XYZ file of C-alpha atoms in Angstrom:
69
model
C -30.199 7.475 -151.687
C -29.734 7.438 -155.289
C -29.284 11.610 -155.359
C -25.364 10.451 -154.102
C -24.324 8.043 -155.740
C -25.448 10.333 -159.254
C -23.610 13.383 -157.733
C -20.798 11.471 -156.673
C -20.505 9.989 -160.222
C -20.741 13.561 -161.657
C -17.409 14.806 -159.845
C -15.733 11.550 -161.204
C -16.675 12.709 -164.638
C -15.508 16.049 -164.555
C -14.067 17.193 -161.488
C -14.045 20.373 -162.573
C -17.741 21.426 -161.970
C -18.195 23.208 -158.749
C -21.929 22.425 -158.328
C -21.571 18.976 -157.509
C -19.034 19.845 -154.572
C -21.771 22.570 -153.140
C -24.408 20.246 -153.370
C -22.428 17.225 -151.403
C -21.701 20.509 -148.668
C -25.753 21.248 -147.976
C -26.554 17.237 -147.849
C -23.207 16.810 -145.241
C -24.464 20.534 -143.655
C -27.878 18.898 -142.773
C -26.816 15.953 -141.908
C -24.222 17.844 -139.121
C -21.194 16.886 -141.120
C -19.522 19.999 -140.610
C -15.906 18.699 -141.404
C -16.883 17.435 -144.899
C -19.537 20.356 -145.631
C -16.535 22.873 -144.972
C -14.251 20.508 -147.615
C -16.539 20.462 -150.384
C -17.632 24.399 -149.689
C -13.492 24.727 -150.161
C -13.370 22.705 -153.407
C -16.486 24.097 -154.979
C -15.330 27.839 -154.153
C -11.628 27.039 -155.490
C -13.668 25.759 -158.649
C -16.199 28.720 -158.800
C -15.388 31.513 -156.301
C -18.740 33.526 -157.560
C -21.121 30.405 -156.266
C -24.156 32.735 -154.970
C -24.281 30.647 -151.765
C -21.058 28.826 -151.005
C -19.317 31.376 -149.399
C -22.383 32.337 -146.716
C -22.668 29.114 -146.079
C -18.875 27.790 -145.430
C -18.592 30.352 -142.767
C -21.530 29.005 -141.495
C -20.115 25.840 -141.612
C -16.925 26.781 -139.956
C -18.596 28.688 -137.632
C -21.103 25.144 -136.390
C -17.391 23.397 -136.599
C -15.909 25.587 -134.046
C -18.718 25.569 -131.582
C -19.413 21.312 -131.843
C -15.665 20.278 -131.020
């Protein structure tokens, strides 16, 4: 509960940091937000296109957003 709020205040900040974005994307991925994980995988890759992860994981994303509509 307070994990958000912190991250969320870190992108207000500096909006410019890409980790904040991927981080928001796993919490929204487990919590089947597939929309919102697939937005923040977006931002954080448009911030930081070498993320180790982000990139695996937004096509999974897309992929779990395709097959739930």
């Amino acid at each position: 509960a307070l994990v958000r709020p912190a991250r969320d205040e870190i992108s207000k900040l500096d909006p410019n940091l890409a980790f904040p974005y991927n981080y928001r994307a796993k919490i929204h991925m487990r919590k089947n937000e597939y929309a919102a994980a697939v937005a923040d995988y977006q931002k954080a890759l448009s911030l930081n296109p070498n993320l180790p992860d982000a990139r695996e994981e937004l096509t999974r994303a897309l992929a779990l957003l395709r097959a739930n509509r």
